Coordinates of C-alpha atoms in Angstrom, one line a residue:
M2 CA 12.7 -19.7 -10.6
S3 CA 10.2 -18.6 -7.9
Q4 CA 6.4 -19.2 -8.2
R5 CA 5.9 -15.5 -8.7
D6 CA 8.4 -15.4 -11.7
T7 CA 6.7 -18.4 -13.3
L8 CA 3.3 -16.7 -13.0
V9 CA 4.7 -13.5 -14.5
H10 CA 6.1 -15.4 -17.6
L11 CA 2.8 -17.3 -17.9
F12 CA 0.8 -14.1 -17.9
A13 CA 3.2 -12.2 -20.2
G14 CA 3.3 -15.0 -22.7
G15 CA -0.4 -15.5 -22.7
C16 CA -1.1 -11.8 -23.3
G17 CA 1.4 -11.5 -26.1
G18 CA 0.1 -14.5 -27.9
T19 CA -3.6 -13.5 -27.6
V20 CA -3.0 -10.0 -28.9
G21 CA -1.0 -11.3 -31.9
A22 CA -3.5 -14.0 -32.7
I23 CA -6.5 -11.6 -32.9
L24 CA -4.7 -9.1 -35.1
T25 CA -3.3 -11.6 -37.6
C26 CA -6.2 -14.1 -37.8
P27 CA -7.1 -13.3 -41.5
L28 CA -3.6 -13.9 -42.6
E29 CA -3.6 -17.2 -40.7
V30 CA -6.7 -18.4 -42.6
V31 CA -5.1 -17.4 -46.0
K32 CA -1.9 -19.1 -45.1
T33 CA -3.6 -22.3 -44.1
R34 CA -5.7 -22.4 -47.3
L35 CA -2.5 -21.9 -49.4
Q36 CA -0.8 -24.8 -47.6
S37 CA -3.7 -27.1 -48.1
S38 CA -4.2 -29.6 -50.9
S39 CA -7.9 -28.7 -51.2
I40 CA -9.2 -28.8 -54.8
T41 CA -10.9 -25.5 -54.2
L42 CA -7.6 -23.8 -54.6
R43 CA -6.7 -25.6 -57.8
I44 CA -7.4 -22.9 -60.3
S45 CA -5.3 -24.0 -63.2
E46 CA -3.0 -26.9 -64.2
V47 CA 0.4 -26.9 -65.9
H48 CA 1.3 -29.9 -68.0
L49 CA 4.9 -30.9 -67.6
S50 CA 6.6 -33.6 -69.6
T51 CA 8.5 -36.3 -67.9
V52 CA 11.7 -38.1 -69.1
N53 CA 9.7 -40.8 -70.9
G54 CA 7.6 -38.2 -72.7
A55 CA 4.5 -38.6 -70.6
S56 CA 2.7 -35.4 -69.4
V57 CA 2.0 -34.8 -65.8
A58 CA -0.7 -32.3 -64.6
R59 CA 0.7 -30.2 -61.8
V60 CA -1.5 -27.8 -59.9
A61 CA -0.6 -24.1 -60.1
P62 CA -1.9 -22.6 -56.8
P63 CA -3.1 -19.0 -56.6
G64 CA -1.3 -16.3 -54.8
P65 CA -2.2 -14.8 -51.4
L66 CA -4.2 -11.9 -52.9
H67 CA -6.1 -14.3 -55.2
C68 CA -6.9 -16.6 -52.3
L69 CA -8.0 -13.7 -50.1
R70 CA -10.3 -12.5 -52.9
L71 CA -11.8 -16.0 -53.4
I72 CA -12.5 -16.2 -49.6
L73 CA -14.2 -12.8 -49.5
E74 CA -16.3 -13.5 -52.7
K75 CA -17.4 -17.1 -51.9
E76 CA -17.5 -17.2 -48.1
G77 CA -17.7 -13.6 -46.9
P78 CA -15.5 -11.6 -44.5
R79 CA -16.5 -13.7 -41.5
S80 CA -14.6 -16.6 -43.0
L81 CA -11.3 -14.7 -42.5
F82 CA -11.8 -15.3 -38.7
R83 CA -12.5 -19.0 -39.0
G84 CA -10.8 -20.9 -36.2
L85 CA -10.3 -17.8 -34.1
G86 CA -12.1 -19.4 -31.1
P87 CA -9.7 -22.4 -30.9
N88 CA -6.9 -20.1 -31.7
L89 CA -7.7 -17.9 -28.8
I90 CA -8.3 -20.9 -26.6
G91 CA -5.0 -22.4 -27.6
V92 CA -2.7 -19.4 -28.1
A93 CA -2.8 -18.1 -24.5
P94 CA -2.0 -21.5 -22.8
S95 CA 0.4 -22.4 -25.6
R96 CA 2.4 -19.2 -25.3
A97 CA 2.1 -19.2 -21.6
I98 CA 3.4 -22.7 -21.3
Y99 CA 6.1 -22.0 -23.9
F100 CA 7.5 -18.8 -22.2
A101 CA 7.3 -20.3 -18.7
A102 CA 9.2 -23.4 -19.9
Y103 CA 11.7 -21.3 -21.8
S104 CA 12.4 -19.0 -18.9
S105 CA 12.6 -21.8 -16.4
S106 CA 14.9 -23.9 -18.6
K107 CA 17.1 -20.9 -19.4
E108 CA 17.5 -20.1 -15.7
R109 CA 18.5 -23.7 -14.8
L110 CA 20.8 -24.1 -17.8
N111 CA 22.6 -20.8 -17.0
R112 CA 23.8 -22.5 -13.8
V113 CA 25.3 -25.4 -15.9
F114 CA 26.6 -23.7 -19.0
E115 CA 27.9 -20.3 -19.8
P116 CA 25.1 -17.8 -18.9
D117 CA 23.1 -16.6 -21.9
S118 CA 25.2 -18.6 -24.4
T119 CA 23.9 -19.9 -27.7
Q120 CA 23.8 -23.4 -26.3
V121 CA 21.5 -22.3 -23.4
H122 CA 19.1 -20.5 -25.8
M123 CA 18.9 -23.4 -28.2
T124 CA 18.3 -26.0 -25.5
S125 CA 15.8 -23.8 -23.7
A126 CA 13.9 -23.1 -26.9
G127 CA 13.8 -26.8 -27.8
I128 CA 12.5 -27.8 -24.4
A129 CA 9.9 -25.1 -24.4
G130 CA 8.7 -26.0 -28.0
F131 CA 8.4 -29.7 -27.2
T132 CA 6.4 -29.0 -24.0
A133 CA 4.0 -26.5 -25.7
I134 CA 3.4 -28.7 -28.8
T135 CA 2.7 -31.8 -26.8
A136 CA 0.2 -30.0 -24.5
T137 CA -1.7 -28.0 -27.2
N138 CA -1.6 -30.0 -30.4
P139 CA -5.3 -31.0 -30.3
I140 CA -6.3 -27.4 -30.2
W141 CA -4.3 -26.5 -33.3
L142 CA -5.7 -29.5 -35.2
I143 CA -9.2 -28.3 -34.5
K144 CA -8.2 -24.8 -35.6
T145 CA -6.8 -26.1 -38.9
R146 CA -9.9 -28.1 -39.6
L147 CA -12.1 -25.1 -39.1
Q148 CA -10.0 -22.9 -41.3
L149 CA -10.0 -25.5 -44.1
D150 CA -13.8 -25.8 -43.8
A151 CA -14.7 -23.8 -47.0
R152 CA -18.4 -23.2 -47.2
K153 CA -20.3 -20.9 -49.5
R154 CA -22.4 -18.0 -48.2
G155 CA -25.5 -19.1 -46.5
E156 CA -24.3 -22.7 -45.9
R157 CA -24.2 -23.8 -42.3
R158 CA -20.6 -23.9 -41.0
M159 CA -19.2 -26.5 -38.7
N160 CA -18.6 -25.2 -35.2
T161 CA -15.9 -26.2 -32.8
F162 CA -17.8 -28.8 -30.9
E163 CA -19.0 -30.5 -34.1
C164 CA -15.4 -30.5 -35.3
V165 CA -14.2 -32.2 -32.1
R166 CA -16.9 -34.8 -32.3
R167 CA -16.1 -35.5 -35.9
V168 CA -12.4 -36.0 -35.3
Y169 CA -13.1 -38.3 -32.4
Q170 CA -15.6 -40.3 -34.4
T171 CA -13.3 -40.6 -37.4
D172 CA -9.9 -41.2 -35.9
G173 CA -10.4 -41.5 -32.1
I174 CA -8.0 -40.0 -29.6
R175 CA -5.0 -40.4 -31.9
G176 CA -6.7 -38.2 -34.4
F177 CA -6.2 -35.1 -32.2
Y178 CA -2.4 -35.6 -32.4
R179 CA -2.1 -35.8 -36.2
G180 CA 0.6 -33.5 -37.4
M181 CA 2.5 -33.5 -34.1
S182 CA 5.5 -35.1 -35.7
A183 CA 5.7 -32.1 -38.1
S184 CA 5.3 -29.8 -35.2
Y185 CA 8.3 -31.4 -33.5
A186 CA 10.2 -30.8 -36.7
G187 CA 9.2 -27.2 -36.4
I188 CA 11.0 -26.9 -33.1
S189 CA 14.1 -26.1 -35.2
E190 CA 12.3 -22.9 -36.2
T191 CA 11.7 -21.9 -32.6
V192 CA 15.3 -22.6 -31.7
I193 CA 16.6 -20.5 -34.6
H194 CA 14.2 -17.7 -33.8
F195 CA 15.1 -17.4 -30.1
V196 CA 18.8 -17.8 -30.6
I197 CA 18.8 -14.9 -33.1
Y198 CA 16.4 -12.9 -31.0
E199 CA 18.4 -13.2 -27.8
S200 CA 21.6 -12.4 -29.6
I201 CA 20.1 -9.2 -31.1
K202 CA 18.4 -8.3 -27.8
R203 CA 21.7 -8.7 -25.9
R204 CA 23.5 -6.5 -28.4
L205 CA 20.9 -3.8 -28.1
L206 CA 21.1 -3.8 -24.4
E207 CA 24.9 -3.7 -24.5
A208 CA 24.8 -0.8 -26.9
K209 CA 22.4 1.1 -24.6
A210 CA 24.6 0.4 -21.6
A211 CA 27.6 1.8 -23.5
T212 CA 25.8 5.1 -24.0
H213 CA 25.6 5.8 -20.3
M214 CA 28.2 7.8 -18.6
D215 CA 28.9 5.4 -15.9
G216 CA 28.9 2.4 -18.2
A217 CA 26.3 0.6 -16.0
E218 CA 23.4 -1.3 -17.6
D219 CA 20.1 0.3 -16.9
S220 CA 17.5 -2.3 -16.0
T221 CA 14.5 -0.1 -17.0
K222 CA 13.3 -0.1 -20.6
D223 CA 11.9 2.8 -22.5
A224 CA 10.0 3.1 -25.8
S225 CA 13.1 2.8 -28.0
D226 CA 14.0 -0.5 -26.3
F227 CA 10.6 -2.0 -27.1
V228 CA 10.9 -0.8 -30.7
G229 CA 14.3 -2.4 -30.9
M230 CA 12.9 -5.7 -29.5
M231 CA 10.1 -5.6 -32.1
L232 CA 12.6 -5.3 -34.9
A233 CA 14.8 -8.0 -33.3
A234 CA 11.7 -10.3 -33.1
A235 CA 10.8 -9.5 -36.8
T236 CA 14.3 -10.2 -38.0
S237 CA 14.8 -13.4 -36.1
K238 CA 11.3 -14.8 -37.1
T239 CA 12.0 -14.0 -40.8
C240 CA 15.2 -15.9 -40.7
A241 CA 13.8 -18.8 -38.8
T242 CA 10.6 -19.2 -40.9
S243 CA 12.5 -19.0 -44.2
I244 CA 14.7 -21.8 -43.1
A245 CA 12.2 -24.1 -41.4
Y246 CA 9.0 -23.3 -43.3
P247 CA 8.4 -26.7 -45.0
H248 CA 7.2 -28.3 -41.8
E249 CA 4.3 -25.9 -41.8
V250 CA 3.1 -27.3 -45.1
I251 CA 3.5 -30.9 -44.0
R252 CA 1.7 -30.2 -40.7
T253 CA -1.3 -28.7 -42.5
R254 CA -1.5 -31.6 -44.9
L255 CA -1.3 -34.1 -42.0
R256 CA -4.2 -32.3 -40.3
E257 CA -6.5 -32.4 -43.3
E258 CA -9.5 -34.6 -43.0
G259 CA -9.4 -37.9 -44.8
T260 CA -6.2 -37.3 -46.8
K261 CA -3.5 -39.6 -48.0
Y262 CA -0.9 -38.0 -45.8
R263 CA 0.0 -40.4 -42.9
S264 CA 3.4 -39.5 -41.5
F265 CA 5.9 -36.7 -41.7
F266 CA 8.5 -38.2 -44.1
Q267 CA 5.8 -39.9 -46.2
S268 CA 4.0 -36.6 -46.6
L269 CA 7.3 -34.8 -47.4
N270 CA 8.2 -37.3 -50.2
L271 CA 4.6 -37.2 -51.5
V272 CA 4.4 -33.4 -51.8
I273 CA 7.8 -33.2 -53.5
R274 CA 6.9 -36.0 -55.9
E275 CA 3.5 -34.6 -56.8
E276 CA 3.9 -30.9 -56.5
G277 CA 7.7 -30.2 -56.6
H278 CA 10.0 -28.6 -54.1
R279 CA 8.3 -25.2 -54.5
A280 CA 5.2 -26.6 -52.9
L281 CA 7.0 -26.9 -49.6
Y282 CA 7.1 -23.0 -49.5
R283 CA 3.5 -22.5 -50.6
G284 CA 2.0 -19.6 -48.5
L285 CA 5.5 -18.5 -47.3
T286 CA 4.8 -14.9 -48.2
T287 CA 1.5 -14.8 -46.4
H288 CA 3.0 -16.6 -43.5
L289 CA 5.8 -14.0 -43.3
V290 CA 3.4 -11.2 -43.6
R291 CA 1.4 -12.7 -40.7
Q292 CA 4.3 -14.0 -38.6
I293 CA 6.5 -10.9 -38.7
P294 CA 3.9 -8.5 -37.1
N295 CA 2.5 -11.2 -35.0
T296 CA 5.8 -12.2 -33.6
A297 CA 6.9 -8.6 -33.2
I298 CA 3.6 -7.8 -31.3
M299 CA 3.8 -10.9 -29.3
M300 CA 7.5 -10.4 -28.2
C301 CA 6.9 -6.7 -27.5
T302 CA 3.8 -7.5 -25.5
Y303 CA 5.7 -10.2 -23.6
E304 CA 8.7 -7.9 -22.8
F305 CA 6.3 -5.1 -21.9
V306 CA 4.2 -7.2 -19.6
E307 CA 7.3 -8.8 -18.1
E308 CA 8.7 -5.3 -17.5
L309 CA 5.5 -4.1 -15.9
A310 CA 5.5 -7.2 -13.7
K311 CA 9.1 -6.5 -12.6
I312 CA 8.1 -2.9 -11.8
N313 CA 5.1 -4.2 -9.9
V314 CA 7.3 -6.6 -7.9
A315 CA 9.7 -3.8 -7.2
C316 CA 6.7 -1.6 -6.0
Q317 CA 5.5 -4.4 -3.8
K318 CA 8.9 -4.8 -2.3
L319 CA 9.1 -1.1 -1.7
I320 CA 5.6 -1.1 -0.2
Q321 CA 6.5 -4.0 2.0
E322 CA 9.8 -2.3 3.0
R323 CA 7.9 0.9 3.8
E324 CA 5.2 -0.9 5.7
R325 CA 7.9 -2.8 7.6
G326 CA 9.6 0.5 8.3
Q327 CA 6.4 2.0 9.5
Q328 CA 5.8 -1.0 11.8
E329 CA 9.3 -0.7 13.2
L330 CA 8.8 3.0 13.6
R331 CA 5.5 2.4 15.5
E332 CA 7.2 -0.2 17.7
A333 CA 10.1 2.2 18.3
V334 CA 7.7 5.0 19.2
K335 CA 5.9 2.7 21.5
S336 CA 9.1 1.5 23.0
F337 CA 10.3 5.1 23.4
K338 CA 7.0 6.1 25.1
S339 CA 7.2 3.1 27.4
S340 CA 10.9 3.9 28.2
A341 CA 10.1 7.6 28.7
Q342 CA 7.2 6.7 31.0
E343 CA 9.4 4.3 33.0
A344 CA 12.0 7.0 33.3
V345 CA 9.4 9.6 34.4
E346 CA 8.0 7.1 37.0
D347 CA 11.5 6.2 38.1
I348 CA 12.4 9.9 38.5
E349 CA 9.2 10.5 40.4
K350 CA 9.9 7.6 42.6
V351 CA 13.5 8.6 43.2
F352 CA 12.7 12.2 43.9
A353 CA 9.8 11.1 46.1
E354 CA 12.1 8.8 48.1
L355 CA 14.7 11.6 48.2
I356 CA 12.2 14.2 49.4
C357 CA 10.8 11.7 52.0
S358 CA 14.4 11.0 53.2
L359 CA 15.2 14.7 53.4
E360 CA 11.9 15.3 55.2
K361 CA 12.8 12.6 57.7
K362 CA 16.3 13.9 58.1
R363 CA 14.9 17.4 58.6
S364 CA 12.5 16.2 61.3
E365 CA 15.3 14.3 63.0
I366 CA 17.7 17.2 63.0
K367 CA 14.9 19.6 64.0
E368 CA 14.0 17.3 67.0
Q369 CA 17.7 17.0 67.9
I370 CA 18.1 20.8 67.8
R371 CA 15.0 21.3 69.9
A372 CA 16.1 18.6 72.4
Q373 CA 19.5 20.2 72.8
E374 CA 17.9 23.6 73.1
K375 CA 15.6 22.4 75.9
T376 CA 18.5 20.7 77.7
E377 CA 20.6 23.7 77.6
I378 CA 17.8 26.0 78.6
D379 CA 16.8 23.8 81.6
R380 CA 20.4 23.7 82.7
A381 CA 20.7 27.5 82.4
E382 CA 17.4 28.0 84.3
E383 CA 18.7 25.7 87.1
L384 CA 21.9 27.7 87.4
H385 CA 19.9 30.9 87.3
K386 CA 17.7 29.7 90.2
H387 CA 20.7 28.6 92.2
L388 CA 22.4 32.0 91.6
D389 CA 19.3 33.8 92.7
Q390 CA 19.3 31.9 96.0
E391 CA 23.0 32.8 96.6
L392 CA 22.3 36.4 95.7
T393 CA 19.5 36.5 98.2
Q394 CA 21.7 35.2 101.0
L395 CA 24.5 37.5 100.1
R396 CA 22.2 40.5 100.1
Q397 CA 20.8 39.5 103.5
R398 CA 24.3 39.3 104.9
Q399 CA 25.2 42.6 103.4
T400 CA 22.3 44.2 105.1
E401 CA 23.3 42.8 108.4
I402 CA 26.8 44.1 108.0
E403 CA 25.6 47.5 107.0
K404 CA 23.5 47.7 110.2
L405 CA 26.5 46.8 112.3
L406 CA 28.6 49.5 110.7
I407 CA 26.2 52.2 111.7
S408 CA 25.6 51.0 115.3
D409 CA 27.3 52.6 118.4
Y410 CA 28.0 49.3 119.8
Q411 CA 30.0 48.2 116.9
L412 CA 32.7 46.5 118.8
H413 CA 30.3 45.0 121.2
C414 CA 28.3 43.8 118.3
L415 CA 31.3 42.4 116.6
K416 CA 32.2 40.5 119.7
S417 CA 28.7 39.4 120.2
C418 CA 28.0 38.6 116.6
Q419 CA 31.2 37.1 115.4
S420 CA 29.2 35.0 113.0
V421 CA 28.4 38.0 110.9
S422 CA 32.0 38.6 110.2
V423 CA 32.3 35.2 108.6
L424 CA 31.1 34.8 104.9
P425 CA 28.5 32.2 104.4
T426 CA 29.7 29.0 102.8
F427 CA 28.2 27.9 99.4
E428 CA 28.3 24.7 97.6
D429 CA 30.4 24.5 94.5
V430 CA 28.4 26.0 91.7
P431 CA 29.3 25.1 88.1
S432 CA 31.2 27.8 86.5
F433 CA 29.2 29.8 84.0
T434 CA 31.1 31.7 81.5
K435 CA 29.5 33.6 78.7
H436 CA 30.6 32.5 75.2
T437 CA 29.2 34.8 72.5
H438 CA 30.2 32.3 69.7
L439 CA 28.1 29.5 71.0
S440 CA 25.0 29.0 68.7
F441 CA 23.3 26.6 66.3
K442 CA 24.7 28.4 63.3
D443 CA 27.4 25.8 62.9
I444 CA 24.6 23.2 62.6
S445 CA 23.2 25.0 59.5
I446 CA 22.9 22.7 56.4
S447 CA 23.7 25.5 53.9
A448 CA 26.9 23.7 53.0
F449 CA 25.1 20.5 52.6
R450 CA 22.6 22.3 50.3
E451 CA 25.4 23.6 48.2
V452 CA 27.0 20.2 47.8
L453 CA 23.5 18.7 47.0
E454 CA 22.9 21.4 44.4
D455 CA 26.3 20.7 42.8
V456 CA 25.5 17.0 42.5
Y457 CA 22.0 17.8 41.3
Q458 CA 23.3 20.1 38.5
Q459 CA 25.9 17.6 37.3
Q460 CA 23.5 14.6 37.3
T461 CA 20.7 16.7 35.7
A462 CA 23.1 17.8 32.9
R463 CA 24.1 14.2 32.3
I464 CA 20.5 13.0 32.2
S465 CA 19.6 15.9 29.8
R466 CA 22.4 14.9 27.4
E467 CA 21.3 11.3 27.4
V468 CA 17.7 12.2 26.9
S469 CA 18.7 14.5 23.9
N470 CA 20.5 11.6 22.3
V471 CA 17.4 9.4 22.3
H472 CA 15.8 9.8 18.8
V473 CA 13.9 8.0 16.2
A474 CA 15.8 7.2 13.0
K475 CA 14.2 8.9 10.0
T476 CA 13.8 6.8 6.9
S477 CA 14.3 8.3 3.5
E478 CA 11.3 8.8 1.3
L479 CA 10.9 8.3 -2.5
K480 CA 10.1 11.8 -3.8
T481 CA 11.3 11.7 -7.4
Q482 CA 11.2 9.3 -10.3
D483 CA 15.0 8.9 -10.1
D484 CA 14.7 7.8 -6.5
F485 CA 12.1 5.2 -7.5
L486 CA 14.2 4.0 -10.4
Q487 CA 17.3 3.8 -8.2
C488 CA 15.5 1.8 -5.6
K489 CA 14.0 -0.4 -8.3
L490 CA 17.4 -1.0 -9.7
E491 CA 18.7 -2.2 -6.4
Y492 CA 15.8 -4.7 -6.2
S493 CA 16.4 -6.0 -9.6
K494 CA 20.1 -6.6 -9.1

């Protein structure tokens, strides 16, 4: 059992015991007075004859209503709440220790024996009863002494601290543990009570589970479940008290101040011999009237507080789960932002490098084209100049020839100017043929642009698909009560 579960059972048991003790305190006072051997309750005597003819005076105790009337008349209504202080001081730790020990023992024994078997419930109840009795017996002794302190109206009553001092002065430390042997004998009542209670509770839960369509057990409890548990607690406590009640009478006698009762069996024999077997059940009716509602209230409060604690634990788990989901979501968003920023920066860097590279290549190709253009233009200008020189010489020669043709002394001139008839000799000039298809159009990067655009479109589409696949997982929210109960059921499994 975890520390949280132990605290839950401590708190639930303490709350249940406190509520029950406050509401049933008057019945507790009447029951204690009826169990006592105090002479204030000896109203009448019945003379019985023995075997040898002698008569024995036997006390005839009053009934619960008569006792209640005597307390109200002689002591006042406040006397009905005598011992409430120690009762409240003791009931919370007593029930808390009991329920914590019971739950812890049952959980451990379920691992050894058949889970939730009768053997487990009996052993767990016995361990819990022994632990609680040993720890809280001094408180119950003080409570009993205060409830038996019958004072008339106006008389000063003994308070709790005076009672503690008186017990210590009279009997020492051992005096605070008087009646503990009878309380140990009363563990049988606790064992019987919890065995019957757990059996009825299990049957009620099984019957509820059978009413569901899916046949699954519902871990949540409604008002009808708590009513059923109150009835189960009342039934089990009635059976257990009716069987094991005599130890209550003996325990009260042992806790009386300055009495002749010394031990459990000595007191048992003495009560039977002096008052008869019926004296062992004195105050049973009042005890049942007190214990049945007290136990029902206590067990219902315990189950209710335990159920609230389970719901609270489930809520805390849900809150932690949602907070963890929010934290993971924040981290995911932060990671996505960082990843997106890195992707944007990477794209900017890649495109910047690509643009820079393209700019560089553009400049290189542009310079190459301009250089080639200059080379070809220079070559063409050189050829053009050379051709101009040749044309000038040819035109001069043509002029001379034309002059000779129109002269009267043509023959004479031809003879005298034989050099004119000879064509001038020119150096070999590179052939220059006009090609209309020669241009820089073939150097155009339009094809490269088309290829680059195709690659760009393909890669952009791929990146867009990958970006669209990046998303944040959306967690489901609890919007309805059924969603909360379903989630709570998963935590409680």
